[in-house]
mmCIF file of N, CA and C in Angstrom:
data_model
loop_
_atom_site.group_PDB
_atom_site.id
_atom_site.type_symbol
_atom_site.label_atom_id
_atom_site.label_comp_id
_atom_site.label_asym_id
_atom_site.label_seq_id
_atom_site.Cartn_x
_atom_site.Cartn_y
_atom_site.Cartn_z
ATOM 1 N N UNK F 1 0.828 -1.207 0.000
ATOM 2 C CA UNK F 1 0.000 0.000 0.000
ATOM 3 C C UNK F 1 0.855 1.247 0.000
ATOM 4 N N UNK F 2 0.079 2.478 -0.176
ATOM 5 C CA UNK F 2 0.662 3.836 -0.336
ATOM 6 C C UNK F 2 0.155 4.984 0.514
ATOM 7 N N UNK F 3 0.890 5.359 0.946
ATOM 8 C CA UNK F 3 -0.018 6.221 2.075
ATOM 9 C C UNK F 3 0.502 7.850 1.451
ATOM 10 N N UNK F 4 -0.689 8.168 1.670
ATOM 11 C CA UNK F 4 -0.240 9.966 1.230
ATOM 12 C C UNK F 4 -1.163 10.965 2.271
ATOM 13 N N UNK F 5 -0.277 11.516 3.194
ATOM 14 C CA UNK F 5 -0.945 12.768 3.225
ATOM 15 C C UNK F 5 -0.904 14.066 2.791
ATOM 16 N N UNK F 6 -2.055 14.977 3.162
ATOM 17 C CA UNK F 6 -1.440 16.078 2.169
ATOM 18 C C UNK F 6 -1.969 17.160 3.347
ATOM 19 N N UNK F 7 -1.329 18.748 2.897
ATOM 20 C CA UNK F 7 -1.679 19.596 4.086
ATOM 21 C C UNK F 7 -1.100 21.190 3.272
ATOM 22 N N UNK F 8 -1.334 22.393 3.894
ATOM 23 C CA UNK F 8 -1.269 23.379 3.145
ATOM 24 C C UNK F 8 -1.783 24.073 2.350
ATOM 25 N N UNK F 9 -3.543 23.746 2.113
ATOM 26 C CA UNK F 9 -4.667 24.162 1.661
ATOM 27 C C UNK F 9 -5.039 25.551 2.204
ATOM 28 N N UNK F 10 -5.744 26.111 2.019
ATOM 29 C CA UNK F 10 -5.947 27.204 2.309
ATOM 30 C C UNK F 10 -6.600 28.392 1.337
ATOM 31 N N UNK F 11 -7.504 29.193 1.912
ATOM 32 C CA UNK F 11 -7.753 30.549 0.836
ATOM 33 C C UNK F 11 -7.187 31.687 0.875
ATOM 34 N N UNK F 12 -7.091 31.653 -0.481
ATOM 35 C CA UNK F 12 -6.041 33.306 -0.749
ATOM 36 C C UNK F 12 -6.464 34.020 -1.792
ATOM 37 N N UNK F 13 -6.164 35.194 -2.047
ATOM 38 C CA UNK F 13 -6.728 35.812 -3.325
ATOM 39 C C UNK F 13 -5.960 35.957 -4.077
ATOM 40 N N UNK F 14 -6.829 36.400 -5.586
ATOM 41 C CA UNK F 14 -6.468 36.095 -6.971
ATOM 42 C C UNK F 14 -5.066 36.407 -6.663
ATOM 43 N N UNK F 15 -4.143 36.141 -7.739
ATOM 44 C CA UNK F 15 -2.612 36.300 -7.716
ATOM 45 C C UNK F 15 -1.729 36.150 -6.297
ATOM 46 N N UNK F 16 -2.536 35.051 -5.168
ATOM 47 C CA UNK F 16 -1.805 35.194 -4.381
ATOM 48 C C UNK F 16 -1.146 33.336 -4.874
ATOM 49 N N UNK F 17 -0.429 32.982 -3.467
ATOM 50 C CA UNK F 17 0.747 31.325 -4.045
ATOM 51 C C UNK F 17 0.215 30.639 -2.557
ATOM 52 N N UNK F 18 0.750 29.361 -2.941
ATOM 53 C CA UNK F 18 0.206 28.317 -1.576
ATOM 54 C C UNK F 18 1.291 27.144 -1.877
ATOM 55 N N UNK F 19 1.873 26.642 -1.179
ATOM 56 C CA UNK F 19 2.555 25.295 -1.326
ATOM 57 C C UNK F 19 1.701 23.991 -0.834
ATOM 58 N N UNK F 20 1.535 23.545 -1.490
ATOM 59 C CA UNK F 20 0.954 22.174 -0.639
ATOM 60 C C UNK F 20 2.420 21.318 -0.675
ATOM 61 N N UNK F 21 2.202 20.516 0.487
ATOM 62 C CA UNK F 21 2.967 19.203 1.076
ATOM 63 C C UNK F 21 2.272 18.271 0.993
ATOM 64 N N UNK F 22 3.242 16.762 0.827
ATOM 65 C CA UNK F 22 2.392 15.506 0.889
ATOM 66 C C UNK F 22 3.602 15.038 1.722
ATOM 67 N N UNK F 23 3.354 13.817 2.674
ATOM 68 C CA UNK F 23 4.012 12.898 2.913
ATOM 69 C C UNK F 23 3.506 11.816 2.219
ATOM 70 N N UNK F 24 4.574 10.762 2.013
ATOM 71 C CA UNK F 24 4.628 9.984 1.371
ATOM 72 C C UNK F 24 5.133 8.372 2.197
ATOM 73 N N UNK F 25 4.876 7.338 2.221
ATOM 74 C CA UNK F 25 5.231 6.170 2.583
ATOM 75 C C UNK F 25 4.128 5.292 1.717
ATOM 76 N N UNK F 26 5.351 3.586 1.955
ATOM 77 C CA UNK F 26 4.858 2.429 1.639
ATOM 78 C C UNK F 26 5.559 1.721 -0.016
ATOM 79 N N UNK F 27 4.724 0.800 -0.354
ATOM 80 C CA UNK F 27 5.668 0.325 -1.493
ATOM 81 C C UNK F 27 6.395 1.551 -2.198
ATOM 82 N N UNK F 28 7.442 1.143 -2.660
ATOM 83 C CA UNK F 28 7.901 2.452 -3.446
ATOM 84 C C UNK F 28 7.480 1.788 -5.457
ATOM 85 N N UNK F 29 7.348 0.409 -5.308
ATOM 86 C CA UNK F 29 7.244 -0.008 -6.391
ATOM 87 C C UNK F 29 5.720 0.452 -7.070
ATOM 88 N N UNK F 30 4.988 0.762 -5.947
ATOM 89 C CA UNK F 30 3.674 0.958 -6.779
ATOM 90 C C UNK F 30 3.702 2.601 -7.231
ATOM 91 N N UNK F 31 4.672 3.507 -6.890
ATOM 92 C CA UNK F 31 4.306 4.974 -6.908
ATOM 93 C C UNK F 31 5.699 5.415 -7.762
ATOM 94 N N UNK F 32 5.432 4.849 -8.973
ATOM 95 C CA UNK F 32 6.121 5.612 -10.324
ATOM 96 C C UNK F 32 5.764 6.911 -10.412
ATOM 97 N N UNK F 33 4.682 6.807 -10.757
ATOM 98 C CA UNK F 33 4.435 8.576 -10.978
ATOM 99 C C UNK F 33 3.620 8.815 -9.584
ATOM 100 N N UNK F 34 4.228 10.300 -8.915
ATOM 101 C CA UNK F 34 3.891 10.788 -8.015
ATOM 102 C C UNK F 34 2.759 12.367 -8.497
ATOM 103 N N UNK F 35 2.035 12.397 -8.074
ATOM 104 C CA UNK F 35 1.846 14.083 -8.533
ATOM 105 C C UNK F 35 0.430 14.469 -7.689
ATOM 106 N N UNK F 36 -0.321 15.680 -8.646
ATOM 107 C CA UNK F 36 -1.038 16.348 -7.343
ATOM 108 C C UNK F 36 -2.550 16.004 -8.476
ATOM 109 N N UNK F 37 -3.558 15.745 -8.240
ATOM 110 C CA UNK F 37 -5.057 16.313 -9.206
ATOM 111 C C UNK F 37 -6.171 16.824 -7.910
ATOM 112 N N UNK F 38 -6.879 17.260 -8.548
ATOM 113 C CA UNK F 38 -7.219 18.319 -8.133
ATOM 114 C C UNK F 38 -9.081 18.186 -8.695
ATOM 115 N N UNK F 39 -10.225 18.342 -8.059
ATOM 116 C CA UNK F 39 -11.850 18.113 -8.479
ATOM 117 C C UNK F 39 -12.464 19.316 -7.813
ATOM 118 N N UNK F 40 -12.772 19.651 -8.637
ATOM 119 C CA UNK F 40 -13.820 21.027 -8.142
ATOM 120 C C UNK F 40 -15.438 20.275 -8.105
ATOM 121 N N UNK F 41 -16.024 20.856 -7.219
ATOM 122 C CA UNK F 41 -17.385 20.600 -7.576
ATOM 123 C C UNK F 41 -18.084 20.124 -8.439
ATOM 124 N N UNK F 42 -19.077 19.640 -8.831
ATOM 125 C CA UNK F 42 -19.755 19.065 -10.341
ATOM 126 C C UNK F 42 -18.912 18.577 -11.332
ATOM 127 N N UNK F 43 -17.149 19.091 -10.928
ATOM 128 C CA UNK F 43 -16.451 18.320 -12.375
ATOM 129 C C UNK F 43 -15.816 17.510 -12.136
ATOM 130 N N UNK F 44 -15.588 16.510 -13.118
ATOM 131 C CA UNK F 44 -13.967 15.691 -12.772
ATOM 132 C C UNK F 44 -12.742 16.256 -12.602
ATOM 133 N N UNK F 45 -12.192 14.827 -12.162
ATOM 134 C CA UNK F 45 -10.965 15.084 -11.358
ATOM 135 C C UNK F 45 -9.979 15.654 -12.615
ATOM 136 N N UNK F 46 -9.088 16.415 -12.419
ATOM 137 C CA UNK F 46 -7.882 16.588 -13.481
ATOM 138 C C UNK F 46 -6.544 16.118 -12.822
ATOM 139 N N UNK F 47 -5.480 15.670 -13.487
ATOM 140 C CA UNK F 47 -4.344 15.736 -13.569
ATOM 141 C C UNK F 47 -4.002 16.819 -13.326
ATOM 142 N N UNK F 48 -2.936 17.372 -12.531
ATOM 143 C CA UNK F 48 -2.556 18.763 -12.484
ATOM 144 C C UNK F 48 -0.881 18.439 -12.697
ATOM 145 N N UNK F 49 0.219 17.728 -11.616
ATOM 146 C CA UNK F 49 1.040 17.559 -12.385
ATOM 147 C C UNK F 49 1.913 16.515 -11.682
ATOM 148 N N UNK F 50 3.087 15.725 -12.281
ATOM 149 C CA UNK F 50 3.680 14.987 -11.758
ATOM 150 C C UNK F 50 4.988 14.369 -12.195
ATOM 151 N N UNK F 51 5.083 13.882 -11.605
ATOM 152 C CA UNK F 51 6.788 13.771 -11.970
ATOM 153 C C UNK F 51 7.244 12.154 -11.983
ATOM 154 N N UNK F 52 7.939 11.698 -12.471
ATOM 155 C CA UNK F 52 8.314 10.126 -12.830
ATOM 156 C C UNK F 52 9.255 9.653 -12.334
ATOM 157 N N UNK F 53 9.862 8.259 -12.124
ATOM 158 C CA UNK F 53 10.448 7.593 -11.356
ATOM 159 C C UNK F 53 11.754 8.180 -11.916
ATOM 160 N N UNK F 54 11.892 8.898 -13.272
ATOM 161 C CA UNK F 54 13.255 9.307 -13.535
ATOM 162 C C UNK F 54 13.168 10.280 -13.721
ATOM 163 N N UNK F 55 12.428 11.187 -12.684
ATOM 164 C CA UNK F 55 12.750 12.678 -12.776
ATOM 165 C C UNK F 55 11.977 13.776 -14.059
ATOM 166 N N UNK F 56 10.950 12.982 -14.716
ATOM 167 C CA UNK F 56 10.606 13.869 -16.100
ATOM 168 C C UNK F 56 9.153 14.155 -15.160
ATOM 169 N N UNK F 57 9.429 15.212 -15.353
ATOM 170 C CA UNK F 57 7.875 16.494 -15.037
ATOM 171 C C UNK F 57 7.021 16.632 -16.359
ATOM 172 N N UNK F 58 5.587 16.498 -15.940
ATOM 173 C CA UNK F 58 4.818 16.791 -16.331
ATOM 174 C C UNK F 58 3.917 17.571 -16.251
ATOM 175 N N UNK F 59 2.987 18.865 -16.695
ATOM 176 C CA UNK F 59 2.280 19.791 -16.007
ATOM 177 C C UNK F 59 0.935 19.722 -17.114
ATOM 178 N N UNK F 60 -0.427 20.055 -16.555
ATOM 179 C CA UNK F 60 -1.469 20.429 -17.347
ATOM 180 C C UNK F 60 -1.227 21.514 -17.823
ATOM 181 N N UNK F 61 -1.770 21.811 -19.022
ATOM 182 C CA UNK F 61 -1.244 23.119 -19.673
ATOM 183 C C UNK F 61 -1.776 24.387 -18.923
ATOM 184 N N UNK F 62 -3.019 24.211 -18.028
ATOM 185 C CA UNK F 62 -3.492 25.657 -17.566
ATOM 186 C C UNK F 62 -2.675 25.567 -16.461
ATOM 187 N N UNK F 63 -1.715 24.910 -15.615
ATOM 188 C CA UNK F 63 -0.914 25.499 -14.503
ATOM 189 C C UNK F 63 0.449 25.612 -15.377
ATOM 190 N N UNK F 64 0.750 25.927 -16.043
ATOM 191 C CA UNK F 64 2.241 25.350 -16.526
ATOM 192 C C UNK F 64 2.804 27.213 -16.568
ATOM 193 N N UNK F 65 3.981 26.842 -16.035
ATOM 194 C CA UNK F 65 4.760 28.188 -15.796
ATOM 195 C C UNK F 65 3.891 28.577 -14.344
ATOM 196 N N UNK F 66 3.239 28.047 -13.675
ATOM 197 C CA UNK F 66 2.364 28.992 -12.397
ATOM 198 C C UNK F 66 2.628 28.210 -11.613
ATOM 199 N N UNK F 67 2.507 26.650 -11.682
ATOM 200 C CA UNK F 67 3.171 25.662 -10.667
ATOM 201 C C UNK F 67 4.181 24.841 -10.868
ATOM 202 N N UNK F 68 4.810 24.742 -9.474
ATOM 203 C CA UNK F 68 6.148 23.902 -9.562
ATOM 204 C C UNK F 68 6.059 22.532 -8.802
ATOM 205 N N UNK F 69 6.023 21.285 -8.963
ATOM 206 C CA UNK F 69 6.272 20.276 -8.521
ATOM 207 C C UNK F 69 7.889 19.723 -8.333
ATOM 208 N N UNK F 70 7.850 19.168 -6.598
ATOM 209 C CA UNK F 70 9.189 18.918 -6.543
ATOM 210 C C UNK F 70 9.357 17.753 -5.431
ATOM 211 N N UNK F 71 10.213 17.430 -5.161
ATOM 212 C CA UNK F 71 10.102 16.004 -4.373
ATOM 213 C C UNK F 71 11.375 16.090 -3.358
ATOM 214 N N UNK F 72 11.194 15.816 -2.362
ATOM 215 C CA UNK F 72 12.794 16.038 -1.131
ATOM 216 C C UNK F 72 12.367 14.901 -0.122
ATOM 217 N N UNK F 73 13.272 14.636 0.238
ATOM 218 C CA UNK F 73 13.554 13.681 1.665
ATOM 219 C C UNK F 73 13.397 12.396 0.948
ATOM 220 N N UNK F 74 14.068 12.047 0.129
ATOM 221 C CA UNK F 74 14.301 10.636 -0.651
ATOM 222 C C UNK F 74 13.036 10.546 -1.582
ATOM 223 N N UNK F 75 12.465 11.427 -1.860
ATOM 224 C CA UNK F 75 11.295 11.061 -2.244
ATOM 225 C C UNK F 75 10.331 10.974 -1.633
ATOM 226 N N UNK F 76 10.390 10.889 -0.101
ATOM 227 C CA UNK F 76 9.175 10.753 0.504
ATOM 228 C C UNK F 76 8.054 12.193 1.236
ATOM 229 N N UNK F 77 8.513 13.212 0.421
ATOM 230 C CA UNK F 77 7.486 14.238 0.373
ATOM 231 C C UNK F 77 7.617 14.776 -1.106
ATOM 232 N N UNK F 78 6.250 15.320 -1.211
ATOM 233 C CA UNK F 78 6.397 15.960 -2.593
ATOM 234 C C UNK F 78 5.150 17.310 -2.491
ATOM 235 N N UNK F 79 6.022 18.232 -3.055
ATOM 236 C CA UNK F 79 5.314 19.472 -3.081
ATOM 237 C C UNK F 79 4.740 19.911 -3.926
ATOM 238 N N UNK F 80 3.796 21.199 -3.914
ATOM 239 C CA UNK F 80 3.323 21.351 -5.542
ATOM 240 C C UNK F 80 3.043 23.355 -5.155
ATOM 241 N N UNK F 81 3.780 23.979 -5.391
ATOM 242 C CA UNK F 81 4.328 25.434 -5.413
ATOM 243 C C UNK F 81 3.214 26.062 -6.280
ATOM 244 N N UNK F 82 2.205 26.829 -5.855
ATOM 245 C CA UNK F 82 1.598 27.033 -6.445
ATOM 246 C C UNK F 82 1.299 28.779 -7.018
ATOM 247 N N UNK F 83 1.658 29.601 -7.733
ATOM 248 C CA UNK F 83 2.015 31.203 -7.772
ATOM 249 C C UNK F 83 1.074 31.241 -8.946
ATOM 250 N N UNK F 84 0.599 32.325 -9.155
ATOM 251 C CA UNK F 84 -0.273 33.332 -9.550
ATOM 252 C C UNK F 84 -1.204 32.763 -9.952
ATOM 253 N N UNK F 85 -2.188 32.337 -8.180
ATOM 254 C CA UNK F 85 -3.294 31.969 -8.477
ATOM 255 C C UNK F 85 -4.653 32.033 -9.232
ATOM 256 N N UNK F 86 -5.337 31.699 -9.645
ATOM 257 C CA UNK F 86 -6.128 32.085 -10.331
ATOM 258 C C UNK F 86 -8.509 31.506 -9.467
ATOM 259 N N UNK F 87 -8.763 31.924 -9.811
ATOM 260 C CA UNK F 87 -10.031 31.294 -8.997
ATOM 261 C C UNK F 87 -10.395 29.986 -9.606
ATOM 262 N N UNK F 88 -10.207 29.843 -11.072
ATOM 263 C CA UNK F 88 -10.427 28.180 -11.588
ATOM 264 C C UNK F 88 -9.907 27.819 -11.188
ATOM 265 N N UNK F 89 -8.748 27.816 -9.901
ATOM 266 C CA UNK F 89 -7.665 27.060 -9.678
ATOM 267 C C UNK F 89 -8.652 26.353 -7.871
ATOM 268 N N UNK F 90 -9.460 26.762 -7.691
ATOM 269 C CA UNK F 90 -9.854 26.307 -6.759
ATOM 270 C C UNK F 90 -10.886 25.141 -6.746
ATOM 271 N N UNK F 91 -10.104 24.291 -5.910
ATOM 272 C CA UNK F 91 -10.772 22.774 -5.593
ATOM 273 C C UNK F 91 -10.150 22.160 -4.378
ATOM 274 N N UNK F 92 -10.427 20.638 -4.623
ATOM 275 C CA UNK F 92 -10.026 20.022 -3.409
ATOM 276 C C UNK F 92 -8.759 19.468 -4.249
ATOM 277 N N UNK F 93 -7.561 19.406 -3.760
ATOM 278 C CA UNK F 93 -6.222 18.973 -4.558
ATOM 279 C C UNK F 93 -5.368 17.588 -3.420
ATOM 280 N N UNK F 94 -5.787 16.389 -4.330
ATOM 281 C CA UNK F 94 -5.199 15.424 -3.791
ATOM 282 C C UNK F 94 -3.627 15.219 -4.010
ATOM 283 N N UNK F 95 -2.781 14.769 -3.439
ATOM 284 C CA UNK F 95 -1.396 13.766 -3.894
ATOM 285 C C UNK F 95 -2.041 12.773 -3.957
ATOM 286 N N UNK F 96 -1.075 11.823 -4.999
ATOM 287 C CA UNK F 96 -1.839 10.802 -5.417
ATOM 288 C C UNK F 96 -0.336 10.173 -5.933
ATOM 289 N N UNK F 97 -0.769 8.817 -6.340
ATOM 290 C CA UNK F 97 0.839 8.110 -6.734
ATOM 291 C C UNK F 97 0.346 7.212 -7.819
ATOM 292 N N UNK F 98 0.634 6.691 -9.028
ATOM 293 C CA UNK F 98 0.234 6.163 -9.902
ATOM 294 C C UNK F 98 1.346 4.744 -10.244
ATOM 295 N N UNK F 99 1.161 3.472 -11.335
ATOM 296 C CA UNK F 99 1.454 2.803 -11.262
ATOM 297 C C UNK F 99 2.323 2.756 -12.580
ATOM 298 N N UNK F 100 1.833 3.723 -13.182
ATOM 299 C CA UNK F 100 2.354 4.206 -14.645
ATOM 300 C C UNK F 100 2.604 5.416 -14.753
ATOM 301 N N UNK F 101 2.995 5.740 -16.164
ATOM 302 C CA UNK F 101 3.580 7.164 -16.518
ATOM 303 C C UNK F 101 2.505 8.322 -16.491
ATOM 304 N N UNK F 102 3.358 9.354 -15.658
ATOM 305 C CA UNK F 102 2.933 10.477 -15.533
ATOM 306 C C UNK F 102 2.044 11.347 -16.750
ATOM 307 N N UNK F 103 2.590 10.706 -17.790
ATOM 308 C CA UNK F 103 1.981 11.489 -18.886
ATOM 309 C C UNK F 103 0.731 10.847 -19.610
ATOM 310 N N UNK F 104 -0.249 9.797 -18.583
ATOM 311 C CA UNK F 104 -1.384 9.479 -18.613
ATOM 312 C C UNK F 104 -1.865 9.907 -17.918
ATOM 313 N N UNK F 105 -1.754 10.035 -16.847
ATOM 314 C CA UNK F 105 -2.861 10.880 -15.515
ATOM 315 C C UNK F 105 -2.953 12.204 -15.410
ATOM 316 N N UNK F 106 -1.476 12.582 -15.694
ATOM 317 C CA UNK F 106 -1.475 14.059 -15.714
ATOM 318 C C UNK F 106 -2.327 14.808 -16.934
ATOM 319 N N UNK F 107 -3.445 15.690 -16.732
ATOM 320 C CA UNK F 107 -3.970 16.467 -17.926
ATOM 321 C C UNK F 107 -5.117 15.658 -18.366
ATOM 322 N N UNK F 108 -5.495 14.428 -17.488
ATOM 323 C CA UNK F 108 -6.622 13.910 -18.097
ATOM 324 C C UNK F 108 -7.652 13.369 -16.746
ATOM 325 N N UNK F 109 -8.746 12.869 -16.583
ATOM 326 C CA UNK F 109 -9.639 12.386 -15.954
ATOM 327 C C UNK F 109 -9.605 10.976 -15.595
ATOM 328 N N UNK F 110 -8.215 10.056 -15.448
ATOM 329 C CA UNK F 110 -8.081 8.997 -15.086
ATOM 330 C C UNK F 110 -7.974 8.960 -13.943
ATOM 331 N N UNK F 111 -8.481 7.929 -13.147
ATOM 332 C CA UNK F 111 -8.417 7.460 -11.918
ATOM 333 C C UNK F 111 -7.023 7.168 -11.552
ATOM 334 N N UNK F 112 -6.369 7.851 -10.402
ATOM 335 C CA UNK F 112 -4.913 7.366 -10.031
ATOM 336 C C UNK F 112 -5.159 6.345 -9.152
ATOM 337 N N UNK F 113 -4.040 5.109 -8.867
ATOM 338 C CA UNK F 113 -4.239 4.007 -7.999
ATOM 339 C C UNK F 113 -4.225 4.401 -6.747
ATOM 340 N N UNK F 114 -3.793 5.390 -5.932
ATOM 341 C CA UNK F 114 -3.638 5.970 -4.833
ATOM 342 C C UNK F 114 -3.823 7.087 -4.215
ATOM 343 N N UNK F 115 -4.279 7.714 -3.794
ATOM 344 C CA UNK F 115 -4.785 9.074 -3.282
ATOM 345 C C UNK F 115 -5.090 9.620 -1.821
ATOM 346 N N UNK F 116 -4.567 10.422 -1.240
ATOM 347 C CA UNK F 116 -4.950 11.388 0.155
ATOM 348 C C UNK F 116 -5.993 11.944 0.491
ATOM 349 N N UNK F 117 -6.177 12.350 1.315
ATOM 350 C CA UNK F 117 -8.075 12.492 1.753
ATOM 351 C C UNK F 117 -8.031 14.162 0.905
ATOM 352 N N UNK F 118 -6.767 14.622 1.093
ATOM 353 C CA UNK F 118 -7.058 15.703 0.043
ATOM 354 C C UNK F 118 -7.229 17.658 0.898
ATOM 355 N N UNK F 119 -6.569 18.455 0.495
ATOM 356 C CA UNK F 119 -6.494 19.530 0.699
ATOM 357 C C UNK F 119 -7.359 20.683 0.186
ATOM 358 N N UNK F 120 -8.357 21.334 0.715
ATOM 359 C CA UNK F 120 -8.741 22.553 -0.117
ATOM 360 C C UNK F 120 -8.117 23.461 -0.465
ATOM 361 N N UNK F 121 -8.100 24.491 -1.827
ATOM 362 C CA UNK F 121 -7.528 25.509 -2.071
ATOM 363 C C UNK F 121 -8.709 26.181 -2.964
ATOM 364 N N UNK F 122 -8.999 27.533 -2.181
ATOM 365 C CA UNK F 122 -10.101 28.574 -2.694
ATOM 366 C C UNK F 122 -9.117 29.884 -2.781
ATOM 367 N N UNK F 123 -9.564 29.967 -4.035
ATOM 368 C CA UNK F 123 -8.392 30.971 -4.731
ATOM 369 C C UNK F 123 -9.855 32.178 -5.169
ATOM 370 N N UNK F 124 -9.998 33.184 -3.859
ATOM 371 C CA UNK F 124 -11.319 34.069 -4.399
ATOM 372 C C UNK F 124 -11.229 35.851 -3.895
ATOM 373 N N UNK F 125 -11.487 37.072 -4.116
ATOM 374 C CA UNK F 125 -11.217 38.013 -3.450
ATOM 375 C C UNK F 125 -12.394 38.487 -2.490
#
């Protein structure tokens, strides 16, 4: 199993930044791709972004250049840097760990194998 928590949610206004944190434990074999998605109300979940067992980042195109994903303590936290917020940017934003490549989950509505109870971020003035 994979355990993720996540923490650092919070509301801020338009153009303000937020870091979320995840801790991370458990198989390391099941959590190739690590990254963050994110479900607003009435919609599906998105990919927002993530990074691969060899270091290749991936981002959805509406955060790209605004968020940074990054990973420290062996891997077992991973962050997601979030600057010039926007209000579509607000939802509930899970870490999540996948079994495959980043560049399936990320940017699309697939179910990741693993996921955290999940952080709010309301991005409103």
């Amino acid at each position: 199993q994979v355990q993720l928590v996540e923490s650092g949610g919070d509301s801020v206004q338009p153009g303000g930044s937020l870091r979320l944190s995840c801790a991370v434990s458990g198989d390391t074999y099941k959590r190739l791709c690590m990254g963050w998605f994110r479900q607003a109300p009435g919609k599906q979940r998105e990919g927002v972004a993530g990074i691969d067992s060899d270091g290749t980042i991936t981002y959805v195109d509406s955060v790209k250049g605004r968020f940074t994903i990054s990973q420290a303590n062996a891997k077992n936290t991973l962050y997601l840097q979030m600057d010039s917020l926007k209000p579509e940017d607000t939802a509930m934003y899970y870490c999540a760990a996948d079994s495959g490549l980043c560049v399936v989950v990320v940017g699309s509505h697939f179910e990741w194998d693993h996921w955290g109870q999940g952080t709010q971020v309301t991005v409103s003035s």
